[in-house]
Coordinates of C-alpha atoms in Angstrom, one line a residue:
M106 CA -11.9 17.4 -52.9
S107 CA -10.3 15.4 -50.1
V108 CA -11.6 12.1 -48.9
P109 CA -12.8 12.5 -45.3
S110 CA -10.8 10.3 -43.0
N111 CA -9.8 10.1 -39.4
Q112 CA -6.7 8.0 -40.2
R113 CA -3.2 9.1 -39.3
Y114 CA -0.1 7.6 -40.7
L115 CA 3.6 7.9 -39.8
S116 CA 6.3 7.4 -42.5
V117 CA 9.8 6.4 -41.4
W118 CA 12.7 7.0 -43.9
L119 CA 15.9 5.3 -43.1
R120 CA 18.0 7.6 -45.2
R121 CA 21.2 5.5 -45.3
L122 CA 20.0 2.0 -44.5
S123 CA 22.9 0.2 -46.2
T124 CA 25.7 2.3 -44.8
D125 CA 24.1 2.3 -41.3
R126 CA 24.1 -1.5 -41.5
I127 CA 27.8 -1.5 -42.4
A128 CA 28.5 1.0 -39.6
R129 CA 26.9 -1.4 -37.1
L130 CA 29.2 -4.2 -38.3
L131 CA 32.5 -2.3 -38.4
P132 CA 33.2 -2.4 -34.7
A133 CA 32.6 -6.2 -34.6
Q134 CA 34.8 -6.8 -37.6
G135 CA 37.8 -5.0 -36.2
N136 CA 39.0 -3.9 -39.6
G137 CA 38.0 -1.5 -42.4
P138 CA 37.4 2.2 -42.1
A139 CA 36.3 3.9 -39.0
P140 CA 32.5 4.5 -38.8
D141 CA 33.0 8.3 -39.2
S142 CA 35.2 8.0 -42.3
P143 CA 33.7 8.1 -45.9
Y144 CA 32.8 4.9 -47.7
V145 CA 30.3 3.9 -50.4
V146 CA 28.2 0.9 -51.3
V147 CA 28.2 -0.2 -54.9
A148 CA 26.2 -2.6 -57.1
T149 CA 26.4 -3.6 -60.8
I150 CA 23.7 -1.6 -62.7
E151 CA 23.6 -1.8 -66.5
Q152 CA 27.0 -3.6 -66.7
A153 CA 28.7 -0.9 -64.6
Q154 CA 29.4 -0.5 -61.0
R155 CA 27.5 2.4 -59.5
I156 CA 27.1 3.9 -56.1
V157 CA 23.8 2.9 -54.5
A158 CA 24.4 4.2 -51.0
L159 CA 27.0 6.3 -49.1
N160 CA 27.4 7.6 -45.6
D161 CA 27.3 11.2 -44.5
A162 CA 31.0 11.6 -44.6
A163 CA 31.0 10.5 -48.3
A164 CA 28.1 12.8 -49.1
R165 CA 30.1 15.8 -47.8
L166 CA 32.8 14.9 -50.4
R167 CA 30.1 15.6 -53.1
L168 CA 29.7 12.0 -54.0
K169 CA 26.2 11.0 -55.1
T170 CA 24.1 7.9 -55.6
D171 CA 24.0 6.5 -59.1
M172 CA 27.5 7.9 -59.7
P173 CA 29.8 5.4 -61.5
L174 CA 32.4 3.9 -59.2
A175 CA 35.1 4.8 -61.7
D176 CA 34.4 8.5 -61.3
A177 CA 34.4 8.3 -57.6
R178 CA 37.7 6.4 -57.5
A179 CA 39.2 9.0 -59.9
M180 CA 38.3 11.7 -57.4
Y181 CA 39.3 9.7 -54.3
P182 CA 41.5 6.7 -55.1
S183 CA 41.6 5.4 -51.5
L184 CA 37.8 5.5 -51.1
P185 CA 36.6 2.4 -49.2
V186 CA 34.0 0.4 -51.1
F187 CA 31.6 -2.3 -50.0
E188 CA 29.4 -4.5 -52.2
A189 CA 25.7 -4.1 -51.8
D190 CA 23.8 -6.8 -50.0
F191 CA 20.1 -6.2 -50.7
E192 CA 19.0 -9.3 -48.8
A193 CA 20.8 -8.1 -45.7
D194 CA 19.2 -4.7 -46.1
R195 CA 15.8 -6.3 -46.4
K196 CA 16.3 -8.3 -43.2
L197 CA 17.5 -5.2 -41.3
L198 CA 14.4 -3.3 -42.5
E199 CA 12.2 -6.1 -41.3
A200 CA 14.0 -6.1 -37.9
V201 CA 13.3 -2.4 -37.6
A202 CA 9.7 -3.0 -38.5
D203 CA 9.5 -5.6 -35.7
W204 CA 10.9 -3.0 -33.3
C205 CA 8.4 -0.4 -34.5
D206 CA 5.6 -2.8 -33.6
R207 CA 6.0 -1.3 -30.1
Y208 CA 4.1 1.8 -31.3
T209 CA 1.3 0.1 -33.3
P210 CA 0.6 -3.4 -34.6
L211 CA -0.1 -2.0 -38.0
V212 CA 3.3 -1.7 -39.5
G213 CA 3.9 -2.0 -43.3
L214 CA 7.1 -2.2 -45.3
D215 CA 8.0 0.6 -47.7
S216 CA 10.9 -1.0 -49.5
P217 CA 13.7 -0.5 -49.9
D218 CA 14.4 1.9 -47.0
G219 CA 11.1 3.0 -45.4
L220 CA 8.2 2.0 -43.2
F221 CA 4.5 3.0 -42.8
L222 CA 2.9 3.0 -39.4
D223 CA -0.9 3.4 -38.9
I224 CA -1.0 5.3 -35.6
T225 CA -4.7 6.0 -35.6
G226 CA -5.8 5.9 -32.0
C227 CA -2.3 5.2 -30.7
A228 CA -0.9 8.7 -30.3
H229 CA -2.5 9.4 -26.9
L230 CA -0.5 6.6 -25.4
F231 CA 2.6 8.6 -26.1
K232 CA 1.2 12.0 -25.1
G233 CA 0.5 13.1 -28.7
E234 CA 1.8 12.5 -32.2
A235 CA 4.7 14.9 -31.8
A236 CA 5.9 13.0 -28.7
L237 CA 5.5 9.7 -30.5
A238 CA 7.5 10.8 -33.5
R239 CA 10.2 12.2 -31.2
D240 CA 10.5 9.0 -29.2
L241 CA 10.7 6.9 -32.3
L242 CA 13.3 9.1 -33.9
M243 CA 15.4 9.3 -30.7
R244 CA 15.4 5.6 -30.3
L245 CA 16.4 4.9 -33.9
R246 CA 19.3 7.3 -33.7
R247 CA 20.5 5.6 -30.5
Q248 CA 20.6 2.4 -32.5
G249 CA 22.8 4.1 -35.1
F250 CA 20.2 4.9 -37.8
A251 CA 19.9 8.1 -39.8
A252 CA 16.2 8.6 -40.0
R253 CA 13.5 11.1 -40.8
V254 CA 9.8 10.7 -39.8
A255 CA 6.5 12.5 -40.7
V256 CA 2.9 12.2 -39.7
A257 CA 0.0 13.0 -42.0
D258 CA -3.6 12.1 -42.9
T259 CA -2.4 9.8 -45.8
P260 CA 0.5 7.5 -46.4
G261 CA 1.5 9.4 -49.5
A262 CA 1.6 12.8 -47.7
A263 CA 3.6 11.3 -44.8
W264 CA 6.0 9.7 -47.3
A265 CA 6.5 13.0 -49.2
V266 CA 7.0 15.2 -46.1
A267 CA 9.4 12.7 -44.5
R268 CA 11.7 12.8 -47.5
Y269 CA 11.2 16.3 -48.9
G270 CA 9.5 18.4 -46.3
E271 CA 10.5 20.4 -43.2
Q272 CA 7.4 20.0 -41.2
G273 CA 7.4 16.6 -39.3
I274 CA 3.7 16.7 -38.2
V275 CA 1.1 17.7 -40.7
P276 CA -2.1 18.9 -38.9
K277 CA -5.4 17.3 -39.7
A278 CA -7.1 18.6 -42.9
E279 CA -4.0 20.5 -43.9
T280 CA -2.5 17.9 -46.3
E281 CA -2.7 20.0 -49.4
A282 CA -1.0 23.0 -47.8
A283 CA 1.9 20.7 -46.8
V284 CA 2.3 18.7 -50.0
L285 CA 1.7 21.2 -52.8
P286 CA 5.0 23.1 -52.3
L287 CA 7.1 19.9 -52.4
P288 CA 9.1 18.8 -55.4
I289 CA 7.5 16.6 -58.0
A290 CA 9.7 13.6 -56.9
A291 CA 7.7 13.5 -53.6
L292 CA 4.8 11.8 -55.5
R293 CA 6.5 8.4 -55.4
I294 CA 7.0 8.2 -59.1
D295 CA 10.0 6.8 -61.1
A296 CA 13.0 8.9 -61.9
G297 CA 12.2 8.9 -65.7
T298 CA 8.8 10.5 -65.1
V299 CA 10.3 13.1 -62.8
A300 CA 12.8 14.0 -65.4
D301 CA 10.1 14.3 -68.1
L302 CA 8.0 16.5 -65.9
K303 CA 10.8 18.8 -65.1
T304 CA 11.6 19.1 -68.8
S305 CA 8.0 20.3 -69.2
G306 CA 8.6 23.0 -66.5
L307 CA 6.7 21.1 -63.7
V308 CA 9.0 21.3 -60.7
R309 CA 6.6 21.3 -57.8
I310 CA 3.5 19.3 -57.0
A311 CA 1.4 22.5 -57.2
D312 CA 2.5 22.9 -60.8
L313 CA 0.9 19.5 -61.7
A314 CA -2.2 19.9 -59.5
C315 CA -3.4 23.1 -61.1
R316 CA -3.3 21.8 -64.7
P317 CA -5.8 19.8 -66.7
R318 CA -5.5 16.1 -66.0
A319 CA -6.4 14.5 -69.3
P320 CA -3.1 15.3 -71.1
F321 CA -1.0 13.9 -68.3
A322 CA -3.1 10.7 -68.1
A323 CA -2.6 10.2 -71.9
R324 CA 1.1 10.7 -71.7
F325 CA 2.2 9.2 -68.4
G326 CA -0.8 6.9 -67.6
K327 CA -3.2 6.9 -64.7
G328 CA -0.5 6.0 -62.2
L329 CA 0.8 9.6 -62.0
L330 CA -2.6 11.0 -61.2
L331 CA -3.3 8.3 -58.7
R332 CA -0.1 9.1 -56.8
L333 CA -1.1 12.8 -56.9
D334 CA -4.6 12.1 -55.5
Q335 CA -3.2 9.7 -52.9
A336 CA -0.7 12.3 -51.7
L337 CA -3.4 15.1 -51.5
G338 CA -6.0 12.8 -49.8
R339 CA -8.3 12.8 -52.8
A340 CA -8.1 9.0 -53.2
E341 CA -8.1 6.4 -50.4
E342 CA -4.9 4.5 -49.7
S343 CA -4.2 2.1 -46.9
I344 CA -1.0 0.3 -45.8
R345 CA -0.5 -3.4 -45.9
P346 CA 0.5 -4.7 -42.4
R347 CA 3.2 -7.3 -42.6
L348 CA 1.9 -9.1 -39.5
P349 CA -1.7 -10.3 -38.8
V350 CA -3.9 -7.9 -36.8
P351 CA -4.6 -9.6 -33.4
A352 CA -8.1 -10.2 -32.3
A353 CA -7.3 -8.8 -28.8
M354 CA -4.1 -7.2 -27.4
A355 CA -2.7 -6.0 -24.1
E356 CA 0.7 -4.5 -23.4
Q357 CA 2.8 -3.2 -20.5
R358 CA 5.7 -0.7 -20.7
F359 CA 8.4 -0.4 -18.1
A360 CA 10.5 2.7 -17.2
D361 CA 13.2 0.3 -16.0
P362 CA 13.6 -2.8 -18.2
I363 CA 12.9 -6.2 -16.6
A364 CA 15.1 -9.3 -17.1
R365 CA 14.0 -11.9 -14.6
E366 CA 11.8 -14.7 -15.9
E367 CA 9.5 -14.5 -12.9
D368 CA 8.9 -10.8 -13.7
V369 CA 8.1 -11.7 -17.3
L370 CA 5.7 -14.5 -16.4
G371 CA 4.0 -12.2 -13.8
T372 CA 3.5 -9.6 -16.5
V373 CA 2.1 -12.4 -18.8
E374 CA -0.5 -13.3 -16.2
Y375 CA -1.4 -9.6 -15.6
L376 CA -1.9 -9.1 -19.4
A377 CA -3.8 -12.4 -19.7
R378 CA -6.3 -11.1 -17.2
Q379 CA -6.9 -8.0 -19.3
L380 CA -7.3 -10.2 -22.4
A381 CA -9.8 -12.4 -20.5
T382 CA -12.0 -9.5 -19.8
I383 CA -12.0 -8.5 -23.5
L384 CA -12.6 -12.1 -24.7
E385 CA -15.3 -12.8 -22.1
R386 CA -17.2 -9.7 -23.2
R387 CA -17.2 -11.1 -26.7
G388 CA -18.0 -14.6 -25.7
E389 CA -14.7 -15.9 -27.1
G390 CA -11.6 -17.7 -26.1
G391 CA -8.1 -17.6 -27.5
R392 CA -6.8 -20.4 -29.7
L393 CA -3.4 -18.8 -30.7
F394 CA -1.5 -16.5 -28.3
Q395 CA 1.6 -14.4 -29.1
L396 CA 4.0 -13.0 -26.6
V397 CA 6.2 -10.2 -27.9
L398 CA 9.2 -9.2 -25.8
F399 CA 10.8 -5.9 -26.8
R400 CA 14.4 -5.7 -25.6
A401 CA 15.9 -2.3 -24.6
D402 CA 18.5 -2.6 -27.4
G403 CA 15.9 -2.9 -30.1
K404 CA 15.8 -6.7 -30.6
V405 CA 12.4 -8.4 -30.5
H406 CA 11.4 -11.9 -29.4
R407 CA 8.1 -13.3 -30.6
L408 CA 6.7 -16.5 -28.9
E409 CA 3.5 -18.2 -30.2
L410 CA 1.6 -21.1 -28.7
G411 CA -1.7 -22.7 -29.6
T412 CA -4.4 -24.3 -27.5
G413 CA -6.5 -27.4 -28.0
A414 CA -9.7 -25.5 -27.0
P415 CA -10.7 -21.8 -26.6
L416 CA -8.8 -20.5 -23.5
R417 CA -9.0 -17.4 -21.4
D418 CA -7.8 -18.5 -18.0
P419 CA -4.9 -16.3 -17.0
A420 CA -3.2 -18.9 -14.8
R421 CA -3.3 -21.5 -17.6
V422 CA -1.9 -18.9 -20.1
R423 CA 1.0 -18.3 -17.7
R424 CA 1.7 -22.0 -17.3
L425 CA 1.8 -22.5 -21.0
F426 CA 4.3 -19.7 -21.5
T427 CA 6.3 -21.0 -18.6
E428 CA 6.7 -24.2 -20.6
R429 CA 7.5 -22.3 -23.8
L430 CA 10.2 -20.2 -22.2
A431 CA 11.7 -23.3 -20.6
A432 CA 11.9 -25.0 -24.0
L433 CA 13.6 -22.0 -25.6
G434 CA 16.2 -21.5 -22.9
D435 CA 19.0 -19.2 -24.0
A436 CA 17.4 -18.6 -27.3
C437 CA 15.3 -16.0 -25.6
D438 CA 18.1 -14.0 -24.1
P439 CA 16.8 -10.8 -22.3
G440 CA 20.0 -8.9 -22.9
F441 CA 19.8 -5.6 -21.0
G442 CA 16.1 -6.4 -20.2
Y443 CA 12.7 -5.9 -21.8
D444 CA 11.2 -2.4 -21.7
M445 CA 7.8 -3.5 -23.2
V446 CA 5.8 -6.8 -23.1
R447 CA 2.8 -7.4 -25.3
L448 CA 0.4 -10.3 -25.2
S449 CA -2.0 -10.8 -28.1
T450 CA -4.7 -13.2 -29.1
L451 CA -4.1 -13.9 -32.8
T452 CA -7.0 -16.3 -33.2
A453 CA -10.1 -16.5 -31.2
E454 CA -13.1 -18.8 -31.2
R455 CA -16.6 -18.9 -29.7
C456 CA -16.4 -19.9 -26.0
D457 CA -19.7 -20.2 -24.3
P458 CA -19.9 -20.5 -20.5
V459 CA -20.1 -24.1 -19.3
Q460 CA -22.3 -25.1 -16.4
S461 CA -20.2 -27.1 -14.0
G462 CA -21.5 -30.4 -12.7
L463 CA -23.4 -30.7 -9.4
A464 CA -23.0 -34.4 -8.8
S465 CA -19.4 -34.8 -7.6
A466 CA -18.3 -34.7 -4.0
D467 CA -16.4 -31.5 -4.5
D468 CA -19.4 -29.8 -6.1
R469 CA -21.7 -30.9 -3.2
E470 CA -19.2 -29.5 -0.7
E471 CA -19.2 -26.2 -2.5
I472 CA -23.0 -26.1 -2.6
A473 CA -23.2 -26.9 1.1
H474 CA -20.7 -24.1 1.8
L475 CA -22.8 -21.7 -0.2
V476 CA -25.9 -22.6 1.7
D477 CA -24.1 -22.1 5.0
R478 CA -22.9 -18.6 3.9
L479 CA -26.3 -17.5 2.7
G480 CA -28.0 -19.0 5.7
A481 CA -25.7 -17.2 8.0
R482 CA -26.5 -13.9 6.3
F483 CA -30.3 -14.3 5.6
G484 CA -31.3 -17.2 7.9
L485 CA -31.6 -20.9 6.9
R486 CA -35.4 -20.8 6.7
R487 CA -35.1 -18.3 3.8
I488 CA -32.9 -20.6 1.7
T489 CA -34.8 -23.2 -0.4
R490 CA -34.0 -25.4 -3.3
L491 CA -36.2 -26.8 -6.0
V492 CA -36.7 -30.6 -6.1
P493 CA -38.2 -32.4 -9.1
Q494 CA -41.5 -34.2 -8.5
D495 CA -43.1 -37.3 -10.0
T496 CA -45.6 -35.4 -12.2
H497 CA -45.9 -34.0 -15.6
I498 CA -48.2 -31.1 -14.6
P499 CA -46.0 -28.0 -15.0
E500 CA -47.0 -26.1 -11.9
Y501 CA -46.5 -29.2 -9.7
A502 CA -43.3 -30.4 -11.4
V503 CA -41.0 -29.0 -8.7
A504 CA -41.3 -28.4 -5.0
A505 CA -39.5 -25.9 -2.9
V506 CA -37.9 -27.5 0.2
P507 CA -35.5 -26.1 2.8
A508 CA -32.0 -26.1 1.4
H509 CA -30.5 -27.5 4.7
A510 CA -33.0 -30.3 4.9
P511 CA -31.6 -33.9 4.8
A512 CA -31.8 -35.8 1.5
S513 CA -34.4 -38.2 2.9
F514 CA -36.8 -35.2 3.2
H515 CA -36.7 -34.7 -0.6
V516 CA -39.2 -36.4 -2.8
P517 CA -37.3 -37.9 -5.7
K518 CA -38.7 -37.8 -9.2
T519 CA -39.1 -41.3 -10.6
S520 CA -40.4 -40.6 -14.1
G521 CA -38.3 -40.0 -17.2
D522 CA -36.4 -36.7 -17.4
D523 CA -36.9 -36.3 -21.2
W524 CA -40.0 -34.4 -22.2
P525 CA -41.5 -35.1 -25.6
Q526 CA -40.5 -32.5 -28.1
D527 CA -41.8 -32.1 -31.7
S528 CA -39.4 -29.3 -32.8
V529 CA -36.0 -27.8 -32.0
A530 CA -37.7 -25.1 -29.9
P531 CA -37.8 -25.7 -26.1
T532 CA -41.0 -27.3 -24.9
R533 CA -41.0 -25.5 -21.6
P534 CA -40.6 -21.7 -21.4
V535 CA -37.7 -20.0 -19.7
R536 CA -40.1 -18.0 -17.5
L537 CA -42.9 -20.2 -16.0
F538 CA -45.5 -18.4 -14.0
E539 CA -46.2 -19.7 -10.5
W540 CA -49.8 -20.1 -11.4
P541 CA -51.3 -19.8 -14.9
E542 CA -53.0 -16.5 -15.7
R543 CA -56.5 -16.4 -17.2
I544 CA -56.8 -15.0 -20.8
E545 CA -59.4 -14.5 -23.4
A546 CA -58.6 -16.3 -26.7
V547 CA -60.3 -16.8 -30.0
A548 CA -59.6 -19.9 -32.2
Q549 CA -60.6 -20.3 -35.9
V550 CA -62.0 -23.8 -35.2
P551 CA -63.3 -24.9 -31.8
D552 CA -60.5 -27.4 -31.0
G553 CA -57.8 -25.5 -32.9
P554 CA -55.0 -23.2 -31.8
P555 CA -55.7 -19.6 -30.8
A556 CA -55.8 -16.9 -33.6
R557 CA -55.6 -14.1 -31.0
F558 CA -55.7 -13.6 -27.3
D559 CA -56.1 -10.8 -24.7
W560 CA -53.6 -10.8 -21.8
R561 CA -53.4 -8.0 -19.3
H562 CA -55.6 -5.7 -21.4
V563 CA -53.5 -6.1 -24.5
T564 CA -54.6 -7.9 -27.7
H565 CA -52.0 -10.2 -29.3
H566 CA -52.4 -11.6 -32.8
V567 CA -50.8 -15.0 -33.3
V568 CA -48.6 -15.4 -36.4
K569 CA -46.9 -18.7 -35.6
V570 CA -48.0 -21.7 -33.5
E571 CA -46.8 -25.1 -32.5
G572 CA -48.9 -27.8 -30.8
P573 CA -50.9 -29.0 -29.2
E574 CA -49.1 -30.9 -26.5
R575 CA -51.9 -32.7 -24.5
I576 CA -51.5 -33.2 -20.8
A577 CA -54.2 -34.9 -18.7
M578 CA -54.6 -34.0 -15.0
E579 CA -54.2 -36.8 -12.4
W580 CA -57.4 -38.0 -10.8
W581 CA -56.3 -37.1 -7.4
R582 CA -55.5 -33.4 -8.2
D583 CA -59.2 -32.3 -8.3
D584 CA -61.4 -32.8 -5.2
R585 CA -64.5 -32.2 -7.2
G586 CA -63.8 -35.1 -9.6
N587 CA -63.0 -32.9 -12.6
K588 CA -60.1 -34.3 -14.5
L589 CA -59.8 -31.7 -17.3
T590 CA -57.4 -32.2 -20.2
R591 CA -55.0 -29.4 -21.2
D592 CA -53.9 -28.7 -24.8
Y593 CA -50.7 -26.6 -24.7
F594 CA -49.6 -24.4 -27.6
R595 CA -46.3 -22.5 -28.3
V596 CA -47.3 -19.3 -30.0
E597 CA -45.6 -16.2 -31.4
S598 CA -47.5 -12.9 -31.7
D599 CA -47.1 -10.2 -34.4
D600 CA -45.1 -8.1 -31.9
G601 CA -42.5 -10.9 -31.3
M602 CA -43.8 -12.2 -27.9
R603 CA -43.5 -16.0 -27.6
A604 CA -45.9 -17.5 -25.1
W605 CA -47.0 -20.9 -23.7
L606 CA -50.8 -21.1 -23.7
Y607 CA -53.2 -23.9 -22.9
R608 CA -56.9 -24.6 -23.3
E609 CA -58.3 -26.3 -20.2
G610 CA -60.9 -28.9 -21.0
L611 CA -61.9 -30.6 -24.3
F612 CA -65.3 -29.8 -25.8
G613 CA -66.5 -33.2 -24.8
E614 CA -65.5 -32.5 -21.2
V615 CA -66.9 -29.0 -20.8
K616 CA -69.3 -26.8 -22.7
S617 CA -66.9 -23.8 -22.9
P618 CA -63.2 -24.4 -22.3
K619 CA -61.1 -21.8 -20.7
W620 CA -57.7 -20.4 -21.8
F621 CA -54.7 -19.7 -19.7
L622 CA -51.2 -18.3 -20.3
H623 CA -48.6 -20.4 -18.3
G624 CA -45.2 -18.9 -19.3
L625 CA -43.1 -16.8 -21.7
F626 CA -40.2 -17.9 -23.8
A627 CA -37.0 -15.8 -24.0

């Protein structure tokens, strides 16, 4: 049974990576055979020189890989020969992988001559999987590579179809139908195992899939059956991206490549605005940014810069990359221009909004300008501001005064700004009622905290409580001479409501104290 998955993978097979690399160097060297003439690449294997790669012209002469060089020279004495350079091949494969990053950031190496691309969710950007595969194949061929590609539900199936199949795009949920008819070598197993299986009469993958598994596991190990299950989608397999997956990414493609630095920086600011929207939604800011410039000729420039604090301001991101490009100079040559630009946030950190100050002259000017604008629209008498008052009674702690009134009209607060606090919880609620609302409360002991209370016809049972915080009324607040003391409690009910309650009056002051709800915590 296949493992359900919505993943889609694209396998790229560079059929003649070594000879294609040499063909790209021949025009620059000015000597050696013409690119369309036969030549082979050899390496020393088991103390003998053998052919490890050959171009199409040599293949038409019926030369094959793993053939001894002596046999090939006996057939064609003047056959040009090049020494294998596996390190150069690896670097070229990595360069192609960098270029394939234009299709998806999830690109993995499939050494020595292939790549895996996780194109899940990317195909619609290229008008479908078939269009994406055609575009990739066409661009690789323009760069001089002989390549084949395939798309399937699993990396194993894509690998098999790219090398041995005819159908480039395997439809979803049709992996087995595409893989079973392929030769046994399409399972990504070593040549010795392939030879042993063929000796046993197993030529196609279907021949192996329909037989009991235990004898094959005993003879060839579990690796053979694992490759079979991965190719058929019965076992999960994922690729290993060679580059870190960005936290956020934005990109822009161009029908006509751009080369001017101003155009590049303008694109950077445009993409930074898109990243800012994504990061702001997450409450994050970038700490490490990467700018990837894809040249039209296939070369890729990657520029990275870090920040001292989380950043998501597009203008600042542009200024930083302006400095970076100025430092690189000619090292970041645009060539024939960039046909794609990508800006990524590789590392992001928490970036909470910061309240700007209100004390500086600039801030006061901005506030005055805001008051003028609001007053022009709604009328100055409708615009008020809250001014702290010299009292610790919550409902009298602030006063609303006209926003346009002179500073001398305001009554300054002269007492300390720090309220006593006996826990890490806020001592004042986020939502404070204009006037306390009467409630009915029941306490376990007369002067203790409430055990339950009724507010707006709903009964709330208290599960957690903090307090009391005792506040005495000033003598001048009550015309009748009653200076009742308040005991405030921060309570949490069984349904999660967090409220600020107080009992008005001590038992020595009144016979039956009253309870009020003054505000709600967030």
